[in-house]
PDB file of C-alpha atoms and ligand atoms in Angstrom:
ATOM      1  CA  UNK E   1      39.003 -28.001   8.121  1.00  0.00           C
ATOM      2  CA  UNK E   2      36.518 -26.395   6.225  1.00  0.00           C
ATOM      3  CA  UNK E   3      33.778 -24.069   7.730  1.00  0.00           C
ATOM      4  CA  UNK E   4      30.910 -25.607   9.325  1.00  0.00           C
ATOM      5  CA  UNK E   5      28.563 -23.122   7.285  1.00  0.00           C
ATOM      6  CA  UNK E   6      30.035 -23.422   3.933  1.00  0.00           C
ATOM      7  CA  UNK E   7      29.517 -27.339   4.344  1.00  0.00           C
ATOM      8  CA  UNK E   8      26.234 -27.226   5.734  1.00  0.00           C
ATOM      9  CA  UNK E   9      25.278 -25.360   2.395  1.00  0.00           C
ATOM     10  CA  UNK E  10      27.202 -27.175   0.182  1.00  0.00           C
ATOM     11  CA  UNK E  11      24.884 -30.346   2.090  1.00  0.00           C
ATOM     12  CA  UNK E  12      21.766 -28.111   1.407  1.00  0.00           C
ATOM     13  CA  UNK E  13      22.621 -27.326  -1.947  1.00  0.00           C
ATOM     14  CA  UNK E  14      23.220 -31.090  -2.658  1.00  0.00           C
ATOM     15  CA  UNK E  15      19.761 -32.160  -1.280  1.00  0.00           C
ATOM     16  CA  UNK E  16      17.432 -29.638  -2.114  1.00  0.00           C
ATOM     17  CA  UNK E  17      19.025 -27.338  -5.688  1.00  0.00           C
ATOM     18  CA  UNK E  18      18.914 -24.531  -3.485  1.00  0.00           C
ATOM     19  CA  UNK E  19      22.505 -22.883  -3.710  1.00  0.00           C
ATOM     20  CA  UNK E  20      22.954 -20.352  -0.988  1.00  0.00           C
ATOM     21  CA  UNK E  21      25.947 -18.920  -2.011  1.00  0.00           C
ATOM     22  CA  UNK E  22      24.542 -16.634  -4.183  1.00  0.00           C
ATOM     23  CA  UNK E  23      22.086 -15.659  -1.273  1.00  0.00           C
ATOM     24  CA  UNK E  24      23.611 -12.648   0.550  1.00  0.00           C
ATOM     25  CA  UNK E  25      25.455 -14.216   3.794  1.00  0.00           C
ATOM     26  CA  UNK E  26      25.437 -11.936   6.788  1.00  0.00           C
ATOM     27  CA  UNK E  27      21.268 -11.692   6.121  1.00  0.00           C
ATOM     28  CA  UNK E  28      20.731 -15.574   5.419  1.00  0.00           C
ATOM     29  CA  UNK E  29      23.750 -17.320   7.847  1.00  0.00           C
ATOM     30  CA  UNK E  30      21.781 -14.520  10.578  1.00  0.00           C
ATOM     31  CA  UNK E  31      18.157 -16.193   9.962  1.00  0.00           C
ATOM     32  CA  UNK E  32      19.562 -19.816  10.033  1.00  0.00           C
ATOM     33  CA  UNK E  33      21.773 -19.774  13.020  1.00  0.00           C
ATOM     34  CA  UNK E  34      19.389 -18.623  14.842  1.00  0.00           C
ATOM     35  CA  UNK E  35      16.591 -21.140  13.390  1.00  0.00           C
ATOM     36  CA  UNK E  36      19.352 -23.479  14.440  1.00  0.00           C
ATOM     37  CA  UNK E  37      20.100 -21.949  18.204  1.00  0.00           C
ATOM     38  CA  UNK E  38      16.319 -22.407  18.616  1.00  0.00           C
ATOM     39  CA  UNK E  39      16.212 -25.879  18.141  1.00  0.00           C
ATOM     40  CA  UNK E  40      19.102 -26.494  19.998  1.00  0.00           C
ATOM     41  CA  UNK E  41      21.950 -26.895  17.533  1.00  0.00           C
ATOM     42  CA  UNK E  42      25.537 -25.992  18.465  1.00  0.00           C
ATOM     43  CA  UNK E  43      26.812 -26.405  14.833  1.00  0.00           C
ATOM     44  CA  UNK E  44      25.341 -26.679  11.539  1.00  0.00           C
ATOM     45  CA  UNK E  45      27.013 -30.057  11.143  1.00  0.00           C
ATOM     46  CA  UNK E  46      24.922 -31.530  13.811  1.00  0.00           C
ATOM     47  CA  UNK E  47      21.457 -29.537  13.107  1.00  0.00           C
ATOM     48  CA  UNK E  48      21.773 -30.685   9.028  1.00  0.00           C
ATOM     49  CA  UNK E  49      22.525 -34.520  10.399  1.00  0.00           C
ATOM     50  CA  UNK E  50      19.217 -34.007  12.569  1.00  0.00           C
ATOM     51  CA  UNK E  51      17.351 -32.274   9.467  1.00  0.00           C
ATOM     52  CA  UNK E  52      18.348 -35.012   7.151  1.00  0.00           C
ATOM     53  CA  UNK E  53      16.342 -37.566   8.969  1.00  0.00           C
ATOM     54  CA  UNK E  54      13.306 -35.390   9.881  1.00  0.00           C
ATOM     55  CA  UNK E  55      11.160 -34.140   7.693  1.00  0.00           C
ATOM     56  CA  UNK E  56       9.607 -31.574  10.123  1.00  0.00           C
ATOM     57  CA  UNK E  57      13.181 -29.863  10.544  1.00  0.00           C
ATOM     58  CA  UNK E  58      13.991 -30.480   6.987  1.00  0.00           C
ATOM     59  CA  UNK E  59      10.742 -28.318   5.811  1.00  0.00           C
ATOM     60  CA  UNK E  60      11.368 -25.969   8.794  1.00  0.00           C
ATOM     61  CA  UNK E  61      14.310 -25.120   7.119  1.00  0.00           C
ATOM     62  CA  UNK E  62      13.522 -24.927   3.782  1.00  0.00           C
ATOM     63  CA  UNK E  63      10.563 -22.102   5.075  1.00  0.00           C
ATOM     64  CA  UNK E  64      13.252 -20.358   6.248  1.00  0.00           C
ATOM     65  CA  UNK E  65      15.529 -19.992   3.452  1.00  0.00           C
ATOM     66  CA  UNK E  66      12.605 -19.278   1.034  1.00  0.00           C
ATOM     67  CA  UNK E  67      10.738 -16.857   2.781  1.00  0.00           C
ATOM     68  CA  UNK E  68       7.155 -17.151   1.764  1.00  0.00           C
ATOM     69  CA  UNK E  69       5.540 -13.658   2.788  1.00  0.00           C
ATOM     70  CA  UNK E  70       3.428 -12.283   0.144  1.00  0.00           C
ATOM     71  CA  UNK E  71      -0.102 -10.841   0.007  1.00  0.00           C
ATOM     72  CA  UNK E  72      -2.605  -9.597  -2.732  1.00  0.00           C
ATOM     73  CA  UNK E  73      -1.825  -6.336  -4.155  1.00  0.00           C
ATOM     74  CA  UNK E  74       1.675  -6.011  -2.052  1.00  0.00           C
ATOM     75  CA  UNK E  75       2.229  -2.059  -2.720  1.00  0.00           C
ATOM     76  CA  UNK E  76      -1.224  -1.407  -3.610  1.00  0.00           C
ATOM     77  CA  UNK E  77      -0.287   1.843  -5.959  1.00  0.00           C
ATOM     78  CA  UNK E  78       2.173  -0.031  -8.050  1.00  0.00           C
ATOM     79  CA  UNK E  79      -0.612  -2.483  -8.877  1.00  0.00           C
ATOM     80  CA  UNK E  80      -2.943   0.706  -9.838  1.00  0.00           C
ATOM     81  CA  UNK E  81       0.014   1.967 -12.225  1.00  0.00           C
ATOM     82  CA  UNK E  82      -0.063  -1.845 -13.770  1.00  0.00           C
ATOM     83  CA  UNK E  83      -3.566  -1.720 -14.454  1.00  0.00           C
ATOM     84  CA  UNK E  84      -3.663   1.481 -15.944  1.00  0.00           C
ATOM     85  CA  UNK E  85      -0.334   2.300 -17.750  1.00  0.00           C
ATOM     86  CA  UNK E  86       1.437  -0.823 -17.516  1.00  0.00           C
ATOM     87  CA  UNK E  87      -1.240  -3.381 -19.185  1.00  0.00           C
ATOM     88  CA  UNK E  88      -3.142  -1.064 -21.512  1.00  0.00           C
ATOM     89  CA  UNK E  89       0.171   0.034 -22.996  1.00  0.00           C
ATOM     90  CA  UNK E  90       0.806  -3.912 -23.479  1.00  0.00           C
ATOM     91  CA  UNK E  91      -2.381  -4.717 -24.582  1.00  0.00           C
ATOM     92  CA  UNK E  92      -2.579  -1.862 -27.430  1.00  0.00           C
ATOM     93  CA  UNK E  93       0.618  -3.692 -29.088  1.00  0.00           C
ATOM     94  CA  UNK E  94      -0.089  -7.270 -28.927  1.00  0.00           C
ATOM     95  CA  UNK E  95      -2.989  -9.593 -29.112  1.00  0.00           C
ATOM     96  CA  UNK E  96      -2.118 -12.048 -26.365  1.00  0.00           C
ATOM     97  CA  UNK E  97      -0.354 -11.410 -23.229  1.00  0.00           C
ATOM     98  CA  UNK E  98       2.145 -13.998 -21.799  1.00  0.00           C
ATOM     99  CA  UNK E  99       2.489 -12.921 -18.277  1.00  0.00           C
ATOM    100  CA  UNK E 100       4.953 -14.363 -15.733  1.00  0.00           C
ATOM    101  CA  UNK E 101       5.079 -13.950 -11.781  1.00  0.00           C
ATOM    102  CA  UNK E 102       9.102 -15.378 -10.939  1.00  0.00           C
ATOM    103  CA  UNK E 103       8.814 -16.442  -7.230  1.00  0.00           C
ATOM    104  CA  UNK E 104       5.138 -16.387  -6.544  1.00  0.00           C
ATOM    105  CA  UNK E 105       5.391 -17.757  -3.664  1.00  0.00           C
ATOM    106  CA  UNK E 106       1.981 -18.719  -2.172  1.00  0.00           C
ATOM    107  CA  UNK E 107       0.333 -17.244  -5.359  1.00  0.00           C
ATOM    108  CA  UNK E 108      -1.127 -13.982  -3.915  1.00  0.00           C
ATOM    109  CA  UNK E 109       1.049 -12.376  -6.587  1.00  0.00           C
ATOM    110  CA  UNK E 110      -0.408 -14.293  -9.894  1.00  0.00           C
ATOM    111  CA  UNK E 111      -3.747 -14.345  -8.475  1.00  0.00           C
ATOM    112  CA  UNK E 112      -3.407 -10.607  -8.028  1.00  0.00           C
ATOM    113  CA  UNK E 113      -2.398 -10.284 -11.507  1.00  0.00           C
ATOM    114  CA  UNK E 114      -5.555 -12.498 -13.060  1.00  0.00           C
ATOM    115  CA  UNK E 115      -8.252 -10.247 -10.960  1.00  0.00           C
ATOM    116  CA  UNK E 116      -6.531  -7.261 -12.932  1.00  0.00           C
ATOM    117  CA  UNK E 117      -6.380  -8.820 -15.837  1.00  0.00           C
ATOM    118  CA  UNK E 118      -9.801  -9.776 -16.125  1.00  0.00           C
ATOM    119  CA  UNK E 119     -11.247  -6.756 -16.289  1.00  0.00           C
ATOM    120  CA  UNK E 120      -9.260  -5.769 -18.959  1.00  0.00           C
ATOM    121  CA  UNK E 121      -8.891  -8.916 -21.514  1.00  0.00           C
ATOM    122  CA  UNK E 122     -10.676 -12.088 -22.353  1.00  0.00           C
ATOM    123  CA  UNK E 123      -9.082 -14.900 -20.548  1.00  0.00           C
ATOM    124  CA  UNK E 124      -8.141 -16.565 -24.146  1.00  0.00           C
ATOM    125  CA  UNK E 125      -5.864 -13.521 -24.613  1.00  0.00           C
ATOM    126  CA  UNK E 126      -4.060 -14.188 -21.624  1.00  0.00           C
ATOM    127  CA  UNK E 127      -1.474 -16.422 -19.964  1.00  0.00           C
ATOM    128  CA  UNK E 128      -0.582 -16.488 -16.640  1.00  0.00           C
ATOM    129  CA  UNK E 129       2.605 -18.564 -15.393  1.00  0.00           C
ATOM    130  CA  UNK E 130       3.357 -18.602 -11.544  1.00  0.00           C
ATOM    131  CA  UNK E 131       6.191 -19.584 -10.531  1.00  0.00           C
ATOM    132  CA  UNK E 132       8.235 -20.170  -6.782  1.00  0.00           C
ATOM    133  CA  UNK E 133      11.464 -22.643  -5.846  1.00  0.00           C
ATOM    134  CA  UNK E 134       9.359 -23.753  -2.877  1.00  0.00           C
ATOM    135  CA  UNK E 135       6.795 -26.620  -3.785  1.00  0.00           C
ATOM    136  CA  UNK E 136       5.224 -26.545  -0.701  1.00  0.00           C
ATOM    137  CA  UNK E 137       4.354 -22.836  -1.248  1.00  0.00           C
ATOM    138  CA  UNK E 138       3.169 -23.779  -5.214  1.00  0.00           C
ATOM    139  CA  UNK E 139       1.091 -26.411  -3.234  1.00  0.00           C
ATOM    140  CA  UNK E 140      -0.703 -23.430  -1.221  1.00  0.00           C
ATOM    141  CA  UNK E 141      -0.681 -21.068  -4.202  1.00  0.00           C
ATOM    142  CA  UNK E 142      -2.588 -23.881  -6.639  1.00  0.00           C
ATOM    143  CA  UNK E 143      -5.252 -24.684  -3.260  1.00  0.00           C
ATOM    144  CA  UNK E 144      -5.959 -20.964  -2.978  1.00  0.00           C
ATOM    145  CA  UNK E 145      -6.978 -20.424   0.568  1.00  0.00           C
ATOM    146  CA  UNK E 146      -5.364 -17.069   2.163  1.00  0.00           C
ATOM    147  CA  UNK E 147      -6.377 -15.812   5.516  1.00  0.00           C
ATOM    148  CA  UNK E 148      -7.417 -12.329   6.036  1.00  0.00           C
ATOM    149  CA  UNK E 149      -4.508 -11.004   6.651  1.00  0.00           C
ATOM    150  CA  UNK E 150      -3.212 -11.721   3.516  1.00  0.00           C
ATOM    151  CA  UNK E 151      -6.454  -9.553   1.896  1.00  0.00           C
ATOM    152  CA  UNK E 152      -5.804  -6.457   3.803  1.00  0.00           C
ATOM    153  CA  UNK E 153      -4.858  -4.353   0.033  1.00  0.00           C
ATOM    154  CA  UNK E 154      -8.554  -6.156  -1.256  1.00  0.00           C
ATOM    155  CA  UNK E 155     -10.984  -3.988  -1.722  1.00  0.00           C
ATOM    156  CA  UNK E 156     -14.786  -4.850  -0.280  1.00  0.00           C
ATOM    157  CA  UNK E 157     -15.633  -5.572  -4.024  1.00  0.00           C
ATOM    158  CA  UNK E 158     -12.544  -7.046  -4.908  1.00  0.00           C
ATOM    159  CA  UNK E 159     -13.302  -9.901  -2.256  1.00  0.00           C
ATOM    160  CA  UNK E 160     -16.960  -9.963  -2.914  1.00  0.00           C
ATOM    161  CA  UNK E 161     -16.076 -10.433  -6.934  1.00  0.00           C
ATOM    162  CA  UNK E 162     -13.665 -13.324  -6.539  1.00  0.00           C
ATOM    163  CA  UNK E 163     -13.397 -14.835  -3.066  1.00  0.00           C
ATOM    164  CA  UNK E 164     -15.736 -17.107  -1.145  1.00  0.00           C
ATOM    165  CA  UNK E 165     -15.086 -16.420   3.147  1.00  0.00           C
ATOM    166  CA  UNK E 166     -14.712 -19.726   4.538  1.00  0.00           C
ATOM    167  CA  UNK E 167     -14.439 -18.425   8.741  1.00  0.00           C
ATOM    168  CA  UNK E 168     -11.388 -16.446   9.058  1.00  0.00           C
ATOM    169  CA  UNK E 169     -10.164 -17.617   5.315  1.00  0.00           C
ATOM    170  CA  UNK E 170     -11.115 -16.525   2.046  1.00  0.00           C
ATOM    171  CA  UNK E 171     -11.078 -19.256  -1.033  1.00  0.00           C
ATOM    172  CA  UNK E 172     -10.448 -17.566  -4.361  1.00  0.00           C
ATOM    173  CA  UNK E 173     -13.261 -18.537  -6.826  1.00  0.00           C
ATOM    174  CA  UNK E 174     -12.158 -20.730  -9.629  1.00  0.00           C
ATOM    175  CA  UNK E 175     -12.735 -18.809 -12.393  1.00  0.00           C
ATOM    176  CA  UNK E 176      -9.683 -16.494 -11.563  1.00  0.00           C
ATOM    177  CA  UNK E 177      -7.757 -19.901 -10.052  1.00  0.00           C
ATOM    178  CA  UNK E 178      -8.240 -21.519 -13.412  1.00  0.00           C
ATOM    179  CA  UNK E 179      -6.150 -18.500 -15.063  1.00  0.00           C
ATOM    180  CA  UNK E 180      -2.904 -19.282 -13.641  1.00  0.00           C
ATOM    181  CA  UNK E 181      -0.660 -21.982 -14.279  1.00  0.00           C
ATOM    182  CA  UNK E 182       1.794 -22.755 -11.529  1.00  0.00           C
ATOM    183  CA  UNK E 183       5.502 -24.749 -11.966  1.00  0.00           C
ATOM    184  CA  UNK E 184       8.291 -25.261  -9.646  1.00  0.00           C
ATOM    185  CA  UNK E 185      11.405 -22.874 -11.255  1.00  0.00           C
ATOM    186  CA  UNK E 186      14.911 -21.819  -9.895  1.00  0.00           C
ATOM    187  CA  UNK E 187      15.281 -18.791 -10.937  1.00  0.00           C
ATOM    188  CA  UNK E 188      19.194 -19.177 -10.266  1.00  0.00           C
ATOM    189  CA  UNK E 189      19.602 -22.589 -12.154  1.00  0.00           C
ATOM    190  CA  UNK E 190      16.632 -23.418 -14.308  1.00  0.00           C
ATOM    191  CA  UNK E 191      16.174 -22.600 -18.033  1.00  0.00           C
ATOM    192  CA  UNK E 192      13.782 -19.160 -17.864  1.00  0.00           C
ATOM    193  CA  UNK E 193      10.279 -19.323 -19.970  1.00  0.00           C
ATOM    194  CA  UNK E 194      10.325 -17.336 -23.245  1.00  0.00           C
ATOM    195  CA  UNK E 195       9.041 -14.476 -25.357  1.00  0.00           C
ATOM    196  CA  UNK E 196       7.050 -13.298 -22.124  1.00  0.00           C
ATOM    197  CA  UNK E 197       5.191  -9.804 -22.588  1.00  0.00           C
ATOM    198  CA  UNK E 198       4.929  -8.869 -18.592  1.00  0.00           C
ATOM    199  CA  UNK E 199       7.650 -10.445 -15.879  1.00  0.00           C
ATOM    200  CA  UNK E 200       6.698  -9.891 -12.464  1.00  0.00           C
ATOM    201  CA  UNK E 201       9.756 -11.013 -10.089  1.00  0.00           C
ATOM    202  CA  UNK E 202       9.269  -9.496  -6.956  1.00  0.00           C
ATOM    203  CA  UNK E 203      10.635  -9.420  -3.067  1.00  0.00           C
ATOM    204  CA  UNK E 204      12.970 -12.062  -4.281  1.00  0.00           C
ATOM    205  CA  UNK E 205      16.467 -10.474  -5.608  1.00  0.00           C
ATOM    206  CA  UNK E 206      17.079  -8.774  -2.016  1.00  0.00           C
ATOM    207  CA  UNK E 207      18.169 -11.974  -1.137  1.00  0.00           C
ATOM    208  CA  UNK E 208      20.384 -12.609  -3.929  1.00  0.00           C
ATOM    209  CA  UNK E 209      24.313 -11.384  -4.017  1.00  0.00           C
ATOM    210  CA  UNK E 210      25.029  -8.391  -6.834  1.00  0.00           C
ATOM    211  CA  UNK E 211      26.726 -11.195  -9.237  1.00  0.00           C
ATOM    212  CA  UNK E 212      23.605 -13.471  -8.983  1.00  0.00           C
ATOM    213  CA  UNK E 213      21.466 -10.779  -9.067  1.00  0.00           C
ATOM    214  CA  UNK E 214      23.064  -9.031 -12.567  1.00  0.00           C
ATOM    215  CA  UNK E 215      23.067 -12.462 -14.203  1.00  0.00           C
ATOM    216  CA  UNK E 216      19.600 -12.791 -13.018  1.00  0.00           C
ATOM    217  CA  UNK E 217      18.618  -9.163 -14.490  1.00  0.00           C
ATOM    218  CA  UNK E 218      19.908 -10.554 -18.096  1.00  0.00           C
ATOM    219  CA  UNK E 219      18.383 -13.640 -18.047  1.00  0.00           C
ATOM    220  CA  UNK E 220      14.889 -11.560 -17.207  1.00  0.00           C
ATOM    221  CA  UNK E 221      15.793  -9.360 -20.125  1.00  0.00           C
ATOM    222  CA  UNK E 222      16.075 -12.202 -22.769  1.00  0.00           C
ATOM    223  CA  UNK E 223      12.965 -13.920 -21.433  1.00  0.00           C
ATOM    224  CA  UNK E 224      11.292 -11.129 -22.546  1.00  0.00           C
ATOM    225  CA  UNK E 225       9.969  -9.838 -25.728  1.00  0.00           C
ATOM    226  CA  UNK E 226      11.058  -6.605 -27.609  1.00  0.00           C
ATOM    227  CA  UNK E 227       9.182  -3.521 -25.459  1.00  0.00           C
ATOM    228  CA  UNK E 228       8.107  -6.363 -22.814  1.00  0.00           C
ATOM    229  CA  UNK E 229       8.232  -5.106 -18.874  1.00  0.00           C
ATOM    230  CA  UNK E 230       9.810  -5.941 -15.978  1.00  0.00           C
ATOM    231  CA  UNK E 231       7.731  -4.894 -12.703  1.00  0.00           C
ATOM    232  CA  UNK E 232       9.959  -5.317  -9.269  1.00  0.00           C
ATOM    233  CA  UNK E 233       9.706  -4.737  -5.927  1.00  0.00           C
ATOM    234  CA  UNK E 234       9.826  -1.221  -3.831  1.00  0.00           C
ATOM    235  CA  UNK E 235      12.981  -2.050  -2.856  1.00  0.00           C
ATOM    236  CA  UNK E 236      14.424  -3.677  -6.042  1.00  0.00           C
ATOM    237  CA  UNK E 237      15.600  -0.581  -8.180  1.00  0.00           C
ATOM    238  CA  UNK E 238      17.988  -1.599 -10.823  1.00  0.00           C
ATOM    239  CA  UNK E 239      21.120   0.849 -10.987  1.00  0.00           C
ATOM    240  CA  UNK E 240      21.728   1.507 -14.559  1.00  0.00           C
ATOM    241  CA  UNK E 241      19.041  -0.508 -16.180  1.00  0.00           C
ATOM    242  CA  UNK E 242      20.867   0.295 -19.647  1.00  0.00           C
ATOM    243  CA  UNK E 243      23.579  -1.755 -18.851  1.00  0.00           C
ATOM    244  CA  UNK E 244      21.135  -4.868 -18.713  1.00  0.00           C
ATOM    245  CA  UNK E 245      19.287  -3.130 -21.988  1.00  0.00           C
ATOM    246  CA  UNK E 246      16.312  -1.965 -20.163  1.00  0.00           C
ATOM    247  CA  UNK E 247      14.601   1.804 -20.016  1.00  0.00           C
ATOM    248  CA  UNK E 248      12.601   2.753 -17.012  1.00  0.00           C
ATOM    249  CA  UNK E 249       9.258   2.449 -18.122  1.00  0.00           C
ATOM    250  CA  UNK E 250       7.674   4.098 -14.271  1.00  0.00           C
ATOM    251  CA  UNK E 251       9.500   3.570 -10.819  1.00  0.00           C
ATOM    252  CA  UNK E 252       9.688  -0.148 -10.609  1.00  0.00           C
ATOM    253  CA  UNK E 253       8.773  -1.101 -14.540  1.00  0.00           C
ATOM    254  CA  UNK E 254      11.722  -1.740 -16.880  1.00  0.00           C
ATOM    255  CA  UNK E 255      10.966  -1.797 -20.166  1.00  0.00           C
ATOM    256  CA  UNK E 256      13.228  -3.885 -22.878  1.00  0.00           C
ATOM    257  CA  UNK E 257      14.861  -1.776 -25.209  1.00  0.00           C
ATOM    258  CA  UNK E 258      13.932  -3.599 -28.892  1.00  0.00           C
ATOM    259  CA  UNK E 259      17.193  -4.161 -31.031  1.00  0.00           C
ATOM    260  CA  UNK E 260      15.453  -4.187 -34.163  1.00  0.00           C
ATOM    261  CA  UNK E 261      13.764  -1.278 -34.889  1.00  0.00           C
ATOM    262  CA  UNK E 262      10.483  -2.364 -36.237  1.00  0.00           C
ATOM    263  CA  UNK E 263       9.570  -2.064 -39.826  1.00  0.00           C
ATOM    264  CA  UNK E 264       6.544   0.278 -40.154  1.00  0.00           C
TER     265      UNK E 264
HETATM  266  C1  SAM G 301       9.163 -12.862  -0.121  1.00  0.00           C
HETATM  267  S1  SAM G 301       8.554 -14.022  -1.296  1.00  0.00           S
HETATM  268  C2  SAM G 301       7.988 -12.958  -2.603  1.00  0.00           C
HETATM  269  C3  SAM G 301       6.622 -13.359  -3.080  1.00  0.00           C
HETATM  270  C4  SAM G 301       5.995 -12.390  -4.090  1.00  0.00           C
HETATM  271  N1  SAM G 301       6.811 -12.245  -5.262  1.00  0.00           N
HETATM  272  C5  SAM G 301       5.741 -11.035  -3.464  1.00  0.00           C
HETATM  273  O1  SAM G 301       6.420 -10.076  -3.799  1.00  0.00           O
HETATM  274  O2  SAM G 301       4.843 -10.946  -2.609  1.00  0.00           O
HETATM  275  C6  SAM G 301      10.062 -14.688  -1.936  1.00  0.00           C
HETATM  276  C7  SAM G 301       9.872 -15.982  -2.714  1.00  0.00           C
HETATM  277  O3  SAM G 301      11.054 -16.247  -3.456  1.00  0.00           O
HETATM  278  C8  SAM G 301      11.204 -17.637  -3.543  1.00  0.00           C
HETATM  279  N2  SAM G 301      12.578 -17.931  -3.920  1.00  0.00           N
HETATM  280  C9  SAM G 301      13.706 -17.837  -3.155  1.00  0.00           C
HETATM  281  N3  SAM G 301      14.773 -18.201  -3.888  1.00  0.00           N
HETATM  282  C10 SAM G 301      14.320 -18.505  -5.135  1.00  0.00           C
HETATM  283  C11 SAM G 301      14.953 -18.949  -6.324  1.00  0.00           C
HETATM  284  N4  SAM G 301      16.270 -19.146  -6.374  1.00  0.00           N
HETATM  285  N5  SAM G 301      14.167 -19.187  -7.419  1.00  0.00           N
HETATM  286  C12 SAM G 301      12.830 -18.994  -7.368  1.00  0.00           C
HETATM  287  N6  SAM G 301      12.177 -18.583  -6.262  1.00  0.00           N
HETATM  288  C13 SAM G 301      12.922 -18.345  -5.154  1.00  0.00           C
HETATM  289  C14 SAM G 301      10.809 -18.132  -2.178  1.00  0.00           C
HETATM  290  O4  SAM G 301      10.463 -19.496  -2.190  1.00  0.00           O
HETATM  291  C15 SAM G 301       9.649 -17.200  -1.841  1.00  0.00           C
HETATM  292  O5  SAM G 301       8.424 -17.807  -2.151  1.00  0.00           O
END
């Protein structure tokens, strides 16, 4: 008979395009069963029959898998070395930026990038694509309502510039909402966005195995153009970013090493 687990994921996979077996195991099957234990599941046979025909156990489990936790300016000082090495560096090459945040969860990420951004470009210079698996947290990211909590890396003017405080919630102010442009992606299934200058994907590959995870680090690499950057998270180092024809740029930016040399 096969394992309950492995069938309960192929059933998840089936139903929602999420396929957890290229999630790392121990960490994920650890966070479900007990999700499951808690709501009084002795196998994942019975707990997926349950989730099937509630919605409330069906989204329940869906937060858990995706892990939504983000927050403006997550790592503060990498965020200071984007705005002034990363993005002046870009913007002395190229006109127009294409920028994309790979699972942006509830947007914090994105939005974090447009504040930078528009101090230092015109917004017709600029594209901003944010993108998660998780529609409910797109739903979030494109209403734009964070609480506090979420604003602890703001500074006093950075709220003042581009938030509105609505009680215990701050609303970010539409001209910086208007900037990015959100889409549901996979970024283990779905066809990756092109010719992008900046590629934020962040917080997300810890939870991927080493084979998703090096496929993932080439498909990255072609989305982006010659000399474009990869920023990841603090915990995301790629081991020999050659072998995936990247350079380290700083700690955490990965820059694409250009085939062509270019013409002067
Ligand atoms: C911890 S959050 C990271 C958010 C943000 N990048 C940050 O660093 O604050 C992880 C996000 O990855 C998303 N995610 C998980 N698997 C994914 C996949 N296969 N494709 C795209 N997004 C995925 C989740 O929905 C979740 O919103």
């Amino acid at each position: 008979m096969k394992d309950d687990y492995i069938t309960f994921t192929e059933n998840v996979h089936s139903k929602t395009g999420i396929n957890l077996s290229l999630y790392k195991e121990t960490q994920m099957k650890r966070r479900l069963t007990s999700l499951r234990d808690k709501r009084g599941f002795r196998t994942f046979f019975h707990y997926y029959k349950a989730a099937e025909e509630n919605e409330g156990l069906l989204e329940e489990l869906m937060n858990k898998i995706t892990i939504n936790v983000s927050e403006f300016y997550r790592n503060r000082q990498r965020f200071d070395v984007l705005e002034k090495k990363v993005i002046p560096h870009l913007l002395e090459k190229r006109g127009r930026l294409r920028i994309w945040s790979a699972a942006c969860s509830t947007g914090e990420e994105p939005y974090t990038l447009a504040m930078i951004l528009s101090r230092l470009a015109p917004s017709d210079r600029l594209e901003i694509i944010g993108t998660d698996i998780d529609p409910q947290a797109l739903a979030h990211a494109r209403e734009g309502l964070y609480h506090e909590r979420s604003l602890k890396e703001v500074s006093v003017e950075g709220k003042q510039a581009h938030f509105t405080k609505e009680g215990s919630f701050y609303r970010i102010d539409d001209d910086i909402r208007k900037r990015v442009k959100f889409k549901e992606h996979n970024l283990l299934a779905d066809e990756f966005p092109s010719r992008c200058d900046l590629i934020v994907c962040r917080n997300v590959m810890i939870y991927f195995t080493d084979e998703a995870k090096q496929e993932l680090y080439r498909n990255l690499n072609r989305a982006l153009v010659d000399d474009g950057i990869l920023f990841v998270g603090s915990t995301e180092q790629i081991f020999s970013p050659e072998h995936y024809n990247f350079k380290v740029f700083d700690t955490f930016f990965y820059q694409k090493i250009s085939l062509t040399p270019l013409m002067l």
